[in-house]
């Protein structure tokens, strides 16, 4: 009950603030960035995943917010009918593509955001487009690469589940079996790491300040973990979105697979799907075209996103949590393949989308239930992940009943989650 009340209170505050700012500016208000409260949170400058963490706010391009809700799908319901048919290669009908591109252009013309790329994979065809400019004023291309933020976690969680399918990783055994470090001394499991329920202690922001003052430096995992205290809190009792969960999960994946996580993900996930426009930074770098990061709090001057997005220190420090980069088409294709059962077994997909948990705000394993009351004001009848890293925002949204995957990326600090339904509606993708 307390969580429902907190969510509704947050909703009312966002609604009133959005209406007030919109009326004063006469235009869609820019989304305010907030610092997360987890370990290494200063690195993210993103939006947390739940009302109980005091963020997760977004703005609606129509100037209104609906309180409509939809029933959440159970894991069994969301994983039935898998696998989906192979993703089509044909293009969407021109009339649909035209209306979706016009909708995206409206975002730029109304100064909602400086630019964006988007992609759709649906039974009726595929589509991708770009509008506007990046952080340096260069015109975006549909293949422009950007930081994917927390979308990275879908790759790490999938690799862990794949290792579990192969009998190489026990998700419910203490993660310290694989990585004996003090931060796992409380017996947290890999599953709890993937679900942000591991009880990881928070060292505060100060130890990570040089990430922004020395942006060209490489950070090792050991450097990132050094300030994190020994875990003493009982795991599984509290949801707390924390970068350290996935930094540790990345180490577990490496130990269980016997390979670097970049090599494992590339070989096991990306290459079989033909996803060539994805990179795990800073072990890998995404080739051109690249979208330079947009204006954002904490962005060091002169950053172009080359060779690492948004810059090397932050990409390497939190690689397993936020380090991936890619383009919109690759993200949309990944979402279709992952939640469509073409990467993992139906049982593993059900674990990703297991939202019926006592602890957590509609969050499974690297997957948000967008039909939960707090999120459904954006009218996304499915699940996925939103991403945030300095200078970039992203969203992957999958509508399981329609076999539809949508990705939107922007080189700016504007939350793109509210824009998914406008792409969907403009293309009549649910008809």
C-alpha positions as a printed Julia matrix, in Angstrom:
431×3 Matrix{Float64}:
  0.0     0.0     0.0
  2.76    2.45    0.9
  4.35    1.95   -2.49
  1.05    2.64   -4.28
  0.57    5.82   -2.24
  4.12    6.95   -2.95
  3.66    6.33   -6.64
  0.43    8.26   -6.8
  1.93   11.14   -4.86
  4.85   11.28   -7.25
  2.45   11.17  -10.19
  0.45   14.14   -8.9
  3.59   16.18   -8.3
  4.89   15.47  -11.81
  1.51   16.33  -13.29
  1.28   19.69  -11.53
  4.86   20.63  -12.25
  4.59   19.65  -15.89
  1.45   21.72  -16.41
  2.97   24.72  -14.66
  6.24   24.69  -16.6
  4.49   24.11  -19.89
  2.17   27.07  -19.37
  5.07   29.4   -18.54
  7.34   28.34  -21.38
  4.69   27.72  -23.99
  6.52   24.55  -25.07
  7.24   21.03  -23.95
  9.44   21.29  -20.83
 12.87   19.69  -20.89
 13.16   16.72  -18.54
 15.14   17.44  -15.4
 18.07   15.08  -14.82
 18.62   13.64  -11.37
 21.53   11.86   -9.71
 20.83    8.3    -8.7
 21.44    7.29   -5.12
 23.2     3.98   -5.64
 26.9     3.15   -5.4
 28.69    5.11   -8.08
 25.47    7.01   -8.69
 27.22   10.25   -9.61
 28.32    8.48  -12.77
 24.85    8.07  -14.14
 22.94   11.33  -13.88
 19.91    9.31  -14.83
 16.37    8.64  -13.75
 15.81    5.88  -11.19
 13.34    3.11  -11.74
 10.68    3.72   -9.11
  8.7     6.22   -7.11
 10.19    4.85   -3.9
 13.64    6.02   -5.05
 12.33    9.52   -5.68
 12.68    9.68   -9.46
 11.53    8.02  -12.67
  9.86   11.21  -13.84
  9.23   12.03  -17.44
  7.27   14.5   -19.54
  4.46   13.91  -21.99
  4.79   15.55  -25.46
  1.03   16.06  -25.63
  1.1    18.2   -22.48
 -1.14   15.78  -20.57
 -0.57   12.78  -18.38
 -3.02    9.92  -18.08
 -3.48    7.84  -14.97
 -4.74    4.87  -16.98
 -3.43    1.5   -15.9
 -3.21   -1.88  -17.55
 -3.02   -5.31  -15.93
  0.49   -6.69  -15.61
  1.21   -9.87  -17.53
  2.41  -12.79  -15.45
  5.7   -14.42  -16.46
  3.81  -17.4   -17.86
  1.56  -15.18  -19.96
  4.43  -13.05  -21.24
  6.47  -16.07  -22.34
  3.76  -18.09  -24.09
  3.86  -18.39  -27.84
  7.67  -18.32  -27.95
  9.62  -18.15  -30.08
  8.15  -15.46  -32.26
  8.61  -15.73  -36.03
 11.94  -14.53  -37.38
 12.12  -10.76  -37.6
 11.0    -9.52  -41.03
 13.45   -7.85  -43.36
 10.89   -5.98  -45.45
 10.19   -2.32  -44.79
  7.0    -0.98  -43.26
  4.48    0.45  -45.7
  5.56    3.91  -46.92
  2.48    5.63  -45.5
  3.33    4.36  -42.02
  6.97    5.33  -42.34
  5.97    8.82  -43.5
  3.69    9.49  -40.54
  6.25    8.23  -38.02
  9.0    10.38  -39.51
  6.68   13.37  -39.44
  5.97   12.7   -35.77
  9.68   12.6   -34.98
 10.25   15.81  -36.89
  7.56   17.43  -34.74
  9.69   16.73  -31.68
 12.55   18.72  -33.15
 10.39   21.48  -34.65
  8.7    22.02  -31.28
 12.12   22.0   -29.59
 11.21   19.06  -27.42
 14.68   17.68  -28.15
 17.56   18.54  -30.51
 17.49   15.21  -32.31
 16.69   11.51  -32.1
 16.88    8.2   -33.89
 14.2     5.52  -33.73
 13.62    2.0   -35.0
 10.74   -0.47  -35.16
 10.64   -4.22  -35.66
  7.13   -5.57  -36.17
  5.33   -8.37  -38.05
  4.46   -5.79  -40.72
  8.07   -4.81  -41.36
 11.01   -2.84  -40.05
 11.75    0.87  -40.0
 14.41    3.27  -38.79
 14.86    7.02  -39.08
 16.71   10.02  -37.71
 15.87   13.68  -37.18
 17.75   16.68  -35.86
 21.33   17.01  -34.72
 23.74   15.7   -32.11
 25.56   17.57  -29.37
 27.95   19.22  -31.82
 25.3    20.21  -34.33
 26.05   17.4   -36.8
 23.0    15.95  -38.51
 21.98   12.57  -37.15
 21.85    9.47  -39.31
 19.62    6.49  -38.65
 22.76    4.44  -37.89
 24.25    7.04  -35.53
 25.7     5.28  -32.5
 24.93    6.45  -28.97
 25.46    5.3   -25.39
 22.75    2.84  -24.34
 22.97    3.34  -20.58
 21.03    0.72  -18.59
 20.0    -1.11  -21.77
 23.47   -2.64  -21.3
 22.03   -4.62  -18.41
 19.77   -6.59  -20.75
 22.9    -8.0   -22.42
 24.58   -8.91  -19.14
 21.44  -10.5   -17.67
 20.84  -12.48  -20.87
 24.39  -13.76  -20.88
 24.0   -14.87  -17.25
 20.76  -16.68  -18.06
 22.38  -18.31  -21.08
 25.21  -19.59  -18.89
 22.6   -20.92  -16.47
 20.92  -22.78  -19.33
 24.3   -24.31  -20.18
 24.85  -25.44  -16.58
 27.83  -23.12  -16.14
 26.23  -20.73  -13.65
 23.9   -21.25  -10.7
 21.9   -18.04  -10.42
 20.68  -18.91   -6.93
 24.04  -19.82   -5.41
 26.02  -17.14   -3.58
 27.78  -15.04   -6.2
 30.89  -15.18   -4.01
 31.29  -18.79   -5.2
 32.43  -17.28   -8.49
 33.83  -13.94   -7.33
 35.07  -14.02   -3.7
 35.13  -10.28   -2.98
 34.08   -8.41    0.2
 31.16   -6.76   -1.6
 29.53  -10.2    -1.84
 30.22  -11.3     1.72
 26.52  -11.15    2.61
 25.72  -14.17    0.45
 23.92  -12.29   -2.32
 23.14  -14.45   -5.34
 23.7   -13.62   -8.98
 19.94  -13.44   -9.43
 19.77  -10.8    -6.7
 22.54   -8.84   -8.41
 20.62   -8.94  -11.71
 17.44   -7.8    -9.94
 19.09   -5.01   -7.9
 18.25   -6.73   -4.63
 21.72   -7.68   -3.4
 22.06   -5.26   -0.47
 25.21   -3.63   -1.86
 26.59   -0.85    0.39
 26.95    2.68   -0.96
 30.35    4.41   -0.77
 28.95    7.8    -1.81
 29.98   10.02   -4.7
 33.37   11.37   -3.68
 35.46    8.3    -4.67
 34.32    8.65   -8.27
 34.89   12.36   -8.83
 37.9    11.84  -11.11
 35.69   10.1   -13.64
 34.66   13.6   -14.73
 37.97   15.38  -14.25
 40.02   12.8   -16.17
 37.59   11.61  -18.86
 40.24    9.95  -21.06
 41.41    7.56  -18.34
 40.59    3.86  -18.31
 38.95    2.57  -15.13
 39.34   -1.05  -14.12
 36.65   -2.99  -12.3
 38.99   -3.18   -9.31
 39.25    0.61   -9.22
 35.5     0.97   -9.24
 34.95   -1.61   -6.51
 37.76   -0.42   -4.23
 35.65    2.2    -2.36
 32.62   -0.11   -1.98
 32.49   -1.46    1.6
 32.02   -5.07    2.62
 28.4    -6.16    2.29
 26.69   -6.77    5.61
 23.0    -6.12    4.88
 20.8    -9.14    4.19
 20.22   -9.55    0.46
 16.8    -9.86   -1.14
 15.0    -7.52    1.23
 15.17   -4.23   -0.66
 15.18   -3.05   -4.25
 17.94   -0.53   -4.81
 19.03    0.31   -8.34
 22.78    0.3    -7.97
 25.48    0.32  -10.61
 27.64   -1.97   -8.47
 25.13   -4.82   -8.84
 25.93   -5.14  -12.53
 29.64   -4.44  -12.18
 29.73   -7.49   -9.9
 27.4    -9.47  -12.16
 29.8    -8.8   -15.02
 32.62  -10.37  -13.01
 30.46  -13.42  -12.3
 29.69  -13.81  -16.0
 33.37  -13.59  -16.88
 34.31  -16.22  -14.3
 31.52  -18.61  -15.3
 32.17  -18.26  -19.03
 35.97  -18.17  -18.89
 35.98  -15.18  -21.25
 35.83  -11.42  -21.0
 32.25  -10.24  -20.87
 32.71   -8.31  -24.11
 33.9   -11.45  -25.89
 31.12  -13.58  -24.41
 28.3   -11.18  -25.29
 29.64  -10.56  -28.77
 30.09  -14.26  -29.55
 26.97  -15.63  -27.88
 24.41  -12.85  -28.36
 25.3   -10.26  -30.95
 27.08  -12.25  -33.67
 24.41  -14.98  -33.97
 21.79  -12.25  -34.44
 23.91  -10.28  -36.91
 24.0    -7.23  -34.64
 27.16   -5.52  -35.87
 26.37   -2.0   -34.63
 26.82   -2.77  -30.93
 29.95   -2.37  -28.8
 30.93   -3.17  -25.21
 33.12   -0.27  -24.09
 35.98    0.24  -23.57
 37.1    -3.21  -24.67
 35.35   -2.43  -27.94
 34.67    0.85  -29.75
 31.75    1.59  -32.04
 32.72    2.74  -35.55
 31.26    5.8   -37.25
 28.68    7.23  -37.55
 28.73    8.46  -33.96
 26.4    10.99  -32.33
 28.26   13.35  -29.99
 26.74   13.63  -26.51
 24.32   16.48  -25.93
 24.36   19.11  -23.23
 23.92   17.47  -19.84
 24.89   18.04  -16.25
 28.37   16.71  -15.55
 29.47   16.36  -19.18
 33.16   17.38  -19.43
 33.88   19.97  -22.08
 35.01   18.9   -25.51
 33.6    15.38  -25.48
 32.72   14.09  -28.95
 31.87   10.47  -28.16
 35.01    9.33  -29.96
 36.2     6.71  -29.61
 34.04    5.98  -26.54
 30.55    7.2   -25.72
 30.14    9.48  -23.85
 33.81    9.32  -22.74
 36.26    6.62  -21.76
 36.41    6.94  -17.98
 32.69    6.58  -17.39
 32.2     3.92  -20.06
 34.93    1.72  -18.61
 34.16    2.35  -14.93
 30.58    1.07  -15.19
 30.9    -1.04  -18.33
 28.71   -3.97  -17.24
 25.98   -1.61  -16.09
 26.01    1.22  -18.65
 28.92    0.68  -21.05
 27.28   -0.56  -24.25
 26.86    1.64  -27.31
 24.87    1.08  -30.46
 22.26    2.34  -32.86
 18.47    2.3   -32.69
 18.01   -0.47  -35.28
 20.28   -2.82  -33.33
 18.46   -2.11  -30.07
 15.03   -2.73  -31.62
 16.22   -5.96  -33.24
 17.75   -7.06  -29.94
 14.49   -6.44  -28.1
 12.51   -8.44  -30.64
 14.95  -11.37  -30.49
 15.37  -11.36  -26.7
 11.76  -11.09  -25.56
 10.62  -13.07  -28.6
 12.46  -16.16  -27.37
 15.12  -16.25  -30.09
 18.03  -15.83  -27.64
 16.91  -17.68  -24.52
 14.47  -20.47  -23.69
 10.89  -19.53  -22.79
 11.69  -20.31  -19.15
 14.6   -17.87  -19.16
 12.48  -15.18  -20.81
  9.93  -15.74  -18.06
 12.66  -15.12  -15.49
 13.57  -11.83  -17.16
  9.93  -10.78  -16.98
  9.13  -12.13  -13.52
  7.63   -8.96  -12.03
  5.59  -10.73   -9.34
  8.12  -10.22   -6.58
  7.74   -8.97   -3.03
 10.6    -6.5    -3.39
 10.89   -4.13   -6.33
  8.9    -1.63   -8.4
  7.77   -3.79  -11.33
 11.34   -4.78  -12.09
 12.39   -8.26  -13.17
 15.91   -9.05  -14.36
 17.11   -6.04  -16.36
 13.51   -5.52  -17.4
 10.9    -2.95  -16.36
  7.18   -3.76  -16.42
  5.82   -0.69  -18.18
  2.23   -1.77  -17.41
  2.69   -1.1   -13.7
  0.64    1.92  -12.5
  3.63    4.21  -12.07
  4.9     3.55  -15.59
  1.66    3.07  -17.5
  0.98    6.78  -17.68
  3.17    6.49  -20.79
  0.77    3.92  -22.33
  3.33    1.22  -23.13
  1.57   -2.13  -23.01
  4.68   -4.18  -22.46
  8.14   -4.17  -20.97
 11.74   -3.28  -21.7
 14.42   -0.95  -20.37
 15.23    2.74  -20.35
 18.8     4.03  -20.46
 20.53    7.13  -19.16
 24.16    8.18  -19.25
 25.7    11.63  -19.47
 24.63   13.23  -22.76
 22.36   10.38  -23.9
 18.93    8.88  -23.17
 17.41    5.71  -24.64
 14.48    3.35  -24.36
 13.69   -0.17  -25.53
  9.99   -1.05  -25.37
  8.53   -4.4   -26.42
  4.79   -5.08  -26.83
  4.64   -8.88  -26.44
  1.05   -9.33  -27.59
  1.86   -7.53  -30.85
  5.38   -8.9   -31.41
  6.5    -5.28  -31.59
  9.85   -3.8   -30.55
 10.54   -0.06  -30.48
 13.78    1.77  -29.73
 14.37    5.52  -29.41
 17.76    7.15  -28.76
 18.65   10.81  -28.27
 21.98   12.59  -27.78
 20.49   14.82  -25.09
 19.17   14.83  -21.53
 15.56   14.42  -22.63
 13.76   11.32  -21.37
 12.49    9.52  -24.48
 10.21    7.06  -22.69
  7.11    9.28  -23.17
  7.7     9.34  -26.93
  7.28    5.62  -27.55
  3.5     5.78  -27.78
  3.68    8.65  -30.28
  5.77    6.54  -32.64
  3.42    3.6   -32.1
  0.3     5.68  -32.65
  1.69    7.51  -35.68
  2.54    4.22  -37.4
 -0.7     2.51  -36.29
  1.54   -0.32  -35.11
 -1.02   -1.9   -32.77
 -3.7    -2.3   -35.41
